[in-house]
XYZ file of C-alpha atoms in Angstrom:
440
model
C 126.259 132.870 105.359
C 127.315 129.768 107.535
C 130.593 128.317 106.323
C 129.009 125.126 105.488
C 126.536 126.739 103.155
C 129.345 128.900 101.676
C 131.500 125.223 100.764
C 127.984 124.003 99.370
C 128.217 127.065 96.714
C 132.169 126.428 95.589
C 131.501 123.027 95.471
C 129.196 124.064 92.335
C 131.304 126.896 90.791
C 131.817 126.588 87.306
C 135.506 128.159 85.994
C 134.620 127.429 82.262
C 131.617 127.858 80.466
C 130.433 125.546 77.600
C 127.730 126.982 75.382
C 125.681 124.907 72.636
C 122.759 125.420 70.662
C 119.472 124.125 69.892
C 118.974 122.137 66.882
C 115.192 121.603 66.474
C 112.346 120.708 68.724
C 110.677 117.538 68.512
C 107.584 116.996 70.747
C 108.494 117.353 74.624
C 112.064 117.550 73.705
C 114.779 120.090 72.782
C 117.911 118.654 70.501
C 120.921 120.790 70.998
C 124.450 119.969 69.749
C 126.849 120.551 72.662
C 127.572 121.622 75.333
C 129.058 119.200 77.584
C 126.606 117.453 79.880
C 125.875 113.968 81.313
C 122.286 112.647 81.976
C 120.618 114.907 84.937
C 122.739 117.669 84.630
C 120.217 121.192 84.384
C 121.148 123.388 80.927
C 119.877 126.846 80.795
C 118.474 127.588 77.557
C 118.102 131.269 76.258
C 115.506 132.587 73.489
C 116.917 134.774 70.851
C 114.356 137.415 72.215
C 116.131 138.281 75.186
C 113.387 136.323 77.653
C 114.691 134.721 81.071
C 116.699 131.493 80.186
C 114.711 128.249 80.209
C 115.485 125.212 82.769
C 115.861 121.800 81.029
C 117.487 118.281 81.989
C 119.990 116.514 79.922
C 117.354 112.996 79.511
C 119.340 111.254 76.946
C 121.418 111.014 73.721
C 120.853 110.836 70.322
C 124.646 110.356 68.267
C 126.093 113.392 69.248
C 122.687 115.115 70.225
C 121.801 116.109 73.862
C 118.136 115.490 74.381
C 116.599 118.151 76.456
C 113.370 118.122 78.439
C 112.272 121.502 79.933
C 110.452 122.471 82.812
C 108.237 125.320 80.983
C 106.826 125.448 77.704
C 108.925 125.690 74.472
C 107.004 128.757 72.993
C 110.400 131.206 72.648
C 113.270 128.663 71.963
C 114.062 128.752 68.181
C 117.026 127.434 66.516
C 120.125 128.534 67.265
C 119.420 129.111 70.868
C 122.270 128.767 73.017
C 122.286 126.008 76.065
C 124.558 126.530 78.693
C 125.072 124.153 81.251
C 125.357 124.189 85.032
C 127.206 121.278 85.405
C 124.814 119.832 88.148
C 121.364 118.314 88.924
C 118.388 120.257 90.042
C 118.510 121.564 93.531
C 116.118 122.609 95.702
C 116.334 125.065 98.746
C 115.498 122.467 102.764
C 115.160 123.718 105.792
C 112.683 124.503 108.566
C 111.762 127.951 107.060
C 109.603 125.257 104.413
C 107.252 124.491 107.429
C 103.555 125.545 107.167
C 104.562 126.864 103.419
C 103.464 125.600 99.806
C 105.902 125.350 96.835
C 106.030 123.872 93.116
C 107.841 120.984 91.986
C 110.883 122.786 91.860
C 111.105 124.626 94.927
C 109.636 127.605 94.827
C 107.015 129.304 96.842
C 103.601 128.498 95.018
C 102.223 131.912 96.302
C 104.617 134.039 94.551
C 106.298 134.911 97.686
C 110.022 135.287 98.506
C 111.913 131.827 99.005
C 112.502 131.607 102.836
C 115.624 132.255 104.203
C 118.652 130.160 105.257
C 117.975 126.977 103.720
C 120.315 124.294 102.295
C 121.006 123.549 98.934
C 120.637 119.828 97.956
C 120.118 117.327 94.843
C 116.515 116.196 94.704
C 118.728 113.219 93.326
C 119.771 110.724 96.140
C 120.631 107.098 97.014
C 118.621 105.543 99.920
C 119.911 104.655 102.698
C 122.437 101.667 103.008
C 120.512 98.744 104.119
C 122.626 97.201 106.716
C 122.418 100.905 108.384
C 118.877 100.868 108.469
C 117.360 100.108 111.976
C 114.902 97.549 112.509
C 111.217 99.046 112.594
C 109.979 98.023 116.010
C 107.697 101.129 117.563
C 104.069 101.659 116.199
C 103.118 105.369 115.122
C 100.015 106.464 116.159
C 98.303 107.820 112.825
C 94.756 108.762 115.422
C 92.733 106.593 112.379
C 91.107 103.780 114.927
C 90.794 101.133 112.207
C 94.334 101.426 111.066
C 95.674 102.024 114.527
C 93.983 99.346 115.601
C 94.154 96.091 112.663
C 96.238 97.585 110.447
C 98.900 99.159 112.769
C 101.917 101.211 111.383
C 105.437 101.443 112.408
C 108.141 104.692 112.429
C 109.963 103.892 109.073
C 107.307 101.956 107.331
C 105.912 102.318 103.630
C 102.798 102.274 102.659
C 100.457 101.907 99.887
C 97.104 103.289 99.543
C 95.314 101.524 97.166
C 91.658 103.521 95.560
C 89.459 104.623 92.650
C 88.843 108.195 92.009
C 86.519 109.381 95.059
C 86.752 106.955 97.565
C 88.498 108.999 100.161
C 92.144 108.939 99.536
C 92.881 112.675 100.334
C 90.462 112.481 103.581
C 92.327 110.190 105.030
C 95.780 111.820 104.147
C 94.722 114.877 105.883
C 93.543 112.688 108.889
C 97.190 111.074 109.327
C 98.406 114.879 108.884
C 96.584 116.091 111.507
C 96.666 113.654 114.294
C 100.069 111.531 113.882
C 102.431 111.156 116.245
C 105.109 112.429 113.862
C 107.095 115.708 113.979
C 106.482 116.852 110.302
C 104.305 115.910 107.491
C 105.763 116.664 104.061
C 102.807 116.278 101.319
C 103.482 115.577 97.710
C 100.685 116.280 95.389
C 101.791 114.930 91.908
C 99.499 115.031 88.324
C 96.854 116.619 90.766
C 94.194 118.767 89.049
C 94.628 122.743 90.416
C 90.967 122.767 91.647
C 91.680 120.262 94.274
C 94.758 121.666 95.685
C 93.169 124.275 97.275
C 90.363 122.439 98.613
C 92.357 120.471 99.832
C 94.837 122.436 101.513
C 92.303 125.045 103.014
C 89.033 122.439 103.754
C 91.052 119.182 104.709
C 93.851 120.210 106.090
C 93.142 123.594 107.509
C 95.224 125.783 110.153
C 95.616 122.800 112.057
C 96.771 120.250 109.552
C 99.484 123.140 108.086
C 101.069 124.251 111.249
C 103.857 121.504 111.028
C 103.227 120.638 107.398
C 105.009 120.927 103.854
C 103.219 120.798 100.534
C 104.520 120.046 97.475
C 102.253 120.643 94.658
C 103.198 119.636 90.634
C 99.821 120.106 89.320
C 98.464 117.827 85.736
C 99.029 121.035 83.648
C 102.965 121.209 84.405
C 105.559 119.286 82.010
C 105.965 115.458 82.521
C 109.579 116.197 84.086
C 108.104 118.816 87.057
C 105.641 115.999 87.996
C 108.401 113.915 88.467
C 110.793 116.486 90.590
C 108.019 117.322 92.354
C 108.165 113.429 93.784
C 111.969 114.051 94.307
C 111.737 117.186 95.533
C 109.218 116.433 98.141
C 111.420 112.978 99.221
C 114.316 114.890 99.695
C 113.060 117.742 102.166
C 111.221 114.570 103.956
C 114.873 113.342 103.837
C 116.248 116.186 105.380
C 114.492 116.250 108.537
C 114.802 112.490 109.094
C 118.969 113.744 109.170
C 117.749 115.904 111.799
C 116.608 112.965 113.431
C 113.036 113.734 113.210
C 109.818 111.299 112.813
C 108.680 112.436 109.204
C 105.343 111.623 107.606
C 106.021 111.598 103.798
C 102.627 111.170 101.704
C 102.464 111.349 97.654
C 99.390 111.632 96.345
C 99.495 109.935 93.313
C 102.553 107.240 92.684
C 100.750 106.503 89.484
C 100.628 110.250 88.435
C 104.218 110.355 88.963
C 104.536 107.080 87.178
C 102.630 108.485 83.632
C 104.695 111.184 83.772
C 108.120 108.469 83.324
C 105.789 106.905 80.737
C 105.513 110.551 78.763
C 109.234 111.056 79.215
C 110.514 107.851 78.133
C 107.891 107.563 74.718
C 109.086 111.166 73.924
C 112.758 109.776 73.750
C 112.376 106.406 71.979
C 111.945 103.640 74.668
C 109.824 101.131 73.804
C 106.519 100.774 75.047
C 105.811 97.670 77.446
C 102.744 96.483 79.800
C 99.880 98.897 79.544
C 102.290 101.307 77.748
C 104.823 101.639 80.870
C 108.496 101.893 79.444
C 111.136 100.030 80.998
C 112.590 103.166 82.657
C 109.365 103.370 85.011
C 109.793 100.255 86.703
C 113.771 101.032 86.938
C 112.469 104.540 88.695
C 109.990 103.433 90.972
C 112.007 101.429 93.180
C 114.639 104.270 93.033
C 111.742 106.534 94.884
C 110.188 104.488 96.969
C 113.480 102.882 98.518
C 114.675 106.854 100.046
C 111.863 106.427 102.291
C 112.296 104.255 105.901
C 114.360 104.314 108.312
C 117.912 105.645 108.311
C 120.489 105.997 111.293
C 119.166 108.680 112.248
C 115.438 109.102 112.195
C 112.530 107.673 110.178
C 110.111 108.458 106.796
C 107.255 107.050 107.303
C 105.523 106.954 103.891
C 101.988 107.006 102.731
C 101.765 106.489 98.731
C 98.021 106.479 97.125
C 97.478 104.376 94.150
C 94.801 104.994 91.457
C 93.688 101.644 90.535
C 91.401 101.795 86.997
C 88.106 100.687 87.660
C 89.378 99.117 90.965
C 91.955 96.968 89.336
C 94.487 96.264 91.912
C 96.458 94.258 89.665
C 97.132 96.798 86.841
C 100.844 97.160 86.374
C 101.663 99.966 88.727
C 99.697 98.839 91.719
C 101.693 95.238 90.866
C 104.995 96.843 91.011
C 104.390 99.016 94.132
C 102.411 96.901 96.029
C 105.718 94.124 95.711
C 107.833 96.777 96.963
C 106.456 98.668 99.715
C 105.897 96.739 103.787
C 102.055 97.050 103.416
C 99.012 97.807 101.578
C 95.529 99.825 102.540
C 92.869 99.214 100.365
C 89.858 101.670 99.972
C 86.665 100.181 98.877
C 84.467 101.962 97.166
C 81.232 99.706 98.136
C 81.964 100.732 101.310
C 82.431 104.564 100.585
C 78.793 103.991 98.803
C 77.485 102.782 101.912
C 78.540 105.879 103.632
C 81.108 104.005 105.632
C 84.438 106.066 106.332
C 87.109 105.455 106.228
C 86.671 103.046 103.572
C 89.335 100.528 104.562
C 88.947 97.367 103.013
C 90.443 95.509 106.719
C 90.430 91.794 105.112
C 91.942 93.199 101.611
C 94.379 95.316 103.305
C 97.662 94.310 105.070
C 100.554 95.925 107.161
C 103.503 93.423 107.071
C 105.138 94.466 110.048
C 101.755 94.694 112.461
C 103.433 91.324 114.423
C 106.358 92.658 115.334
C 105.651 96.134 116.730
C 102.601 95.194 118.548
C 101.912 93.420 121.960
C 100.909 89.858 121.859
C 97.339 90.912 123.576
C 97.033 93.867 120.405
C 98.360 90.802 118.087
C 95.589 88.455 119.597
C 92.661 90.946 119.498
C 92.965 92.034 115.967
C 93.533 88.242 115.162
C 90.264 87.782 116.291
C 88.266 90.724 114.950
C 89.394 89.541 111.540
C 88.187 86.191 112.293
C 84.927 87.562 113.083
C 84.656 89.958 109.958
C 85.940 87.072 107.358
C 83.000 84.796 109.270
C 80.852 87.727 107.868
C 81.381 87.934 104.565
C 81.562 84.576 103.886
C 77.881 83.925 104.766
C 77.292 87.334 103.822
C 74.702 86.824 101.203
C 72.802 83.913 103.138
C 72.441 86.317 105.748
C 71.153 89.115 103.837
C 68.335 86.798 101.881
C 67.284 85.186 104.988
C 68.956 82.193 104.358
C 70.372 81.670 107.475
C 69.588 80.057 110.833
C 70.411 80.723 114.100
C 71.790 78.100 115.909
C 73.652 76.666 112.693
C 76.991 77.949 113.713
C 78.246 79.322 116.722
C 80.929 81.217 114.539
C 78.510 82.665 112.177
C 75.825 83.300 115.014
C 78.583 85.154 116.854
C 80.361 87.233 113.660
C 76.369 88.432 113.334
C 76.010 89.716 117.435
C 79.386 91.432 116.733
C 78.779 93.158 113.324
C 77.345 96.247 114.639
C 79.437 96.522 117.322
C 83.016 95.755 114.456
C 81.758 98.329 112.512
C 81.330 101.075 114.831
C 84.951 100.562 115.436
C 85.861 100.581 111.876
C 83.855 104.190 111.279
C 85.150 107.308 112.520
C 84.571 110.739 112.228
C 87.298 113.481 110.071
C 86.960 115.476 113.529
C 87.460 112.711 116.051
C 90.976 111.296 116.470
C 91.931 108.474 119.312
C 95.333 107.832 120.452
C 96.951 104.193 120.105
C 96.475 103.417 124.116
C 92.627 104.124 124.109
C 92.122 102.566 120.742
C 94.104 99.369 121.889
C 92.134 99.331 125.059
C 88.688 99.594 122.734
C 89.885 96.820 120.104
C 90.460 94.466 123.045
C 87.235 94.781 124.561
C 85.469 94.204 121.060
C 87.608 91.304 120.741
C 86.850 89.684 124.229
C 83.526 89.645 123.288
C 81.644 86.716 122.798
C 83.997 84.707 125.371
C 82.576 86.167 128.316
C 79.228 84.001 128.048
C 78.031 86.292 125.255
């Protein structure tokens, strides 16, 4: 053991022992009067029957009560059970030997296997980065997506949301980033998912490929509110240790809303009151919390994908509000597009990546300037088009937006199997753009 790792495991050694014992059980949560604890610090709590303790977190107070909420069902605990605890937060085991593996929400191999060797112990609890230590995000990252690449262009460090309805190709396009980025390791959180999709997802979208330099998180809808919730921790802090390493890490959480309900479950289950939609204060106090670890730091970048599920395509439900006001950009899927078969279904006009003019040439800026021009031309005249409404000749802008159509949404289509790289797709969204000013 390395001596660093061997000051990590003083630094948590407990010389006394406090004990305490459980009171009743109320819902999701387990009173217990004593031992001594503060808010995040993990209690172990052992059945009367001699089972393997149970892991909870101190959530709260009540008089002289600790409030408990455990990571596996309550079935054994009875009164009387004692609750010890460790004195710390949850920690979680980072290191390369995660790479190409699968684990739960709180760190451990998903397959049943033996944890990986020589990893570092660290909080799943940390502060972002100091914000005057932050670089400026000034490179693009090549994501091999042509339509995001090319209008909607991302930088090393940046956060984004991705903003769908159930079935309109938010895991697709995940996998696509996965698989042809530019970055050095992907780190996948799948929060509140349901178990059948994991493993479609993992073996049919990302495959081999996608996995090789890949780490999945997976807190599944059947675990307790509080896994789902470590599970978005857990998977932020191994994306934060390789950015320490000074690595370009793709973080992407798949769903910020799960991991949202599952604040809303803890908080009801302790007393807060209910606000908008339901949400309790706490959630809104959290989400910033999360979504601020991400970015850049002094020494490498996160660069953060976080899907939204938007209720019946209501992008200004509480959630998508608060996230969308936080985070540097937003990607909207559309599911009338996804009906018409057209993939991805980015939303270009609807969608927005704040820092596009300042990490782009001024010929990129220019060119996907213009393509938007052309595509808002579109839609506006749209439905005079369509019914027939429309003739030539009217408007040179409209008459031009219609030559181009086919031609725009070529370029906006692409294939799971068919990655570009930033130079080529630059060099085709230039071309599309000079169109029409060559005597066309």
């Amino acid at each position: 053991m390395k001596a660093s790792e061997i000051a990590n495991e003083i630094e948590y050694l407990q010389p006394l022992k406090w004990f305490g014992k459980v009171t009743r059980v109320v819902g999701l949560t387990i009173e217990a009067r004593g031992p001594q604890a503060a808010v995040g610090d993990i209690c172990l709590i052992y059945p009367t029957n001699e089972r393997d303790p149970l892991q909870a977190e101190v959530v709260g107070f009540k008089e002289s009560l600790l409030l408990l909420m455990p990571f596996s069902p309550t079935a054994h605990i009875q009164p009387g059970s004692l609750v010890k605890s460790t004195g710390k937060p949850l920690t979680i085991g980072v290191g390369t030997g995660l790479i190409g593996k699968v684990i739960d929400g709180l760190g451990h191999p998903l397959d049943g296997g033996e944890r990986p060797k020589g990893l570092y112990k660290t909080s799943v609890e940390r502060s972002p980065p100091n914000p005057l230590t932050r670089p400026r995000i000034t490179r693009p990252l090549s994501l091999g997506v042509r339509a995001v690449d090319g209008l909607l262009t991302v930088g090393e460090g940046q956060r984004v949301g991705i903003f769908a309805g159930s079935g309109v190709g938010k895991s697709t396009l995940m996998a696509m980033f996965t698989k042809y980025s530019e970055a050095d390791i992907n780190v996948i959180a799948l929060i509140g998912e349901r178990g059948r999709e994991v493993k479609d997802f993992i073996d049919k979208d990302l495959g081999d490929e996608g996995r090789k330099n890949t780490i999945v998180v997976v807190a599944t809808s059947d675990q307790p509110a509080l896994v789902r919730i470590k599970g978005a921790m857990a998977a932020t802090a191994i994306a934060e240790y390789f950015r320490d390493q000074g690595k370009r890490v793709n973080l992407m959480m798949d769903s910020i809303t799960r991991f949202a309900m599952a604040q809303r479950e803890i908080g009801l289950a302790i007393g807060e009151p209910p606000t908008t939609k339901g949400y309790t204060p706490s959630v809104f106090a959290l989400l910033p919390r999360l979504l601020e670890r991400s970015g850049t730091s002094e020494y490498g970048s996160i660069t953060a994908f976080y899907t939204v599920l938007v209720d019946g395509d209501d992008l200004d439900e509480p959630i998508a509000d608060a996230v969308r006001g936080i985070l540097d950009g937003h990607f909207i899927l559309d599911r009338k597009l996804a009906n018409k078969g057209h993939y991805p279904a980015l939303n270009i006009l609807k969608s927005v990546s704040r820092l596009l003019p300042d990490i782009v040439s001024e010929e990129h800026g220019a060119a996907a300037s213009v393509l938007r021009q052309h595509l808002a031309t579109y839609e506006e005249n749209e439905d005079l088009i369509q019914v027939g409404a429309y003739k030539r000749g009217t408007s040179k802008d409209i008459d031009l937006a219609l030559d181009l159509q086919p031609d725009i949404q070529a370029f906006l289509q692409q294939g799971t199997d068919k990655p570009l790289n930033f130079t080529k797709t630059t060099e085709q969204l230039q071309i599309l753009a000079g169109k029409g000013n060559d005597g066309r």
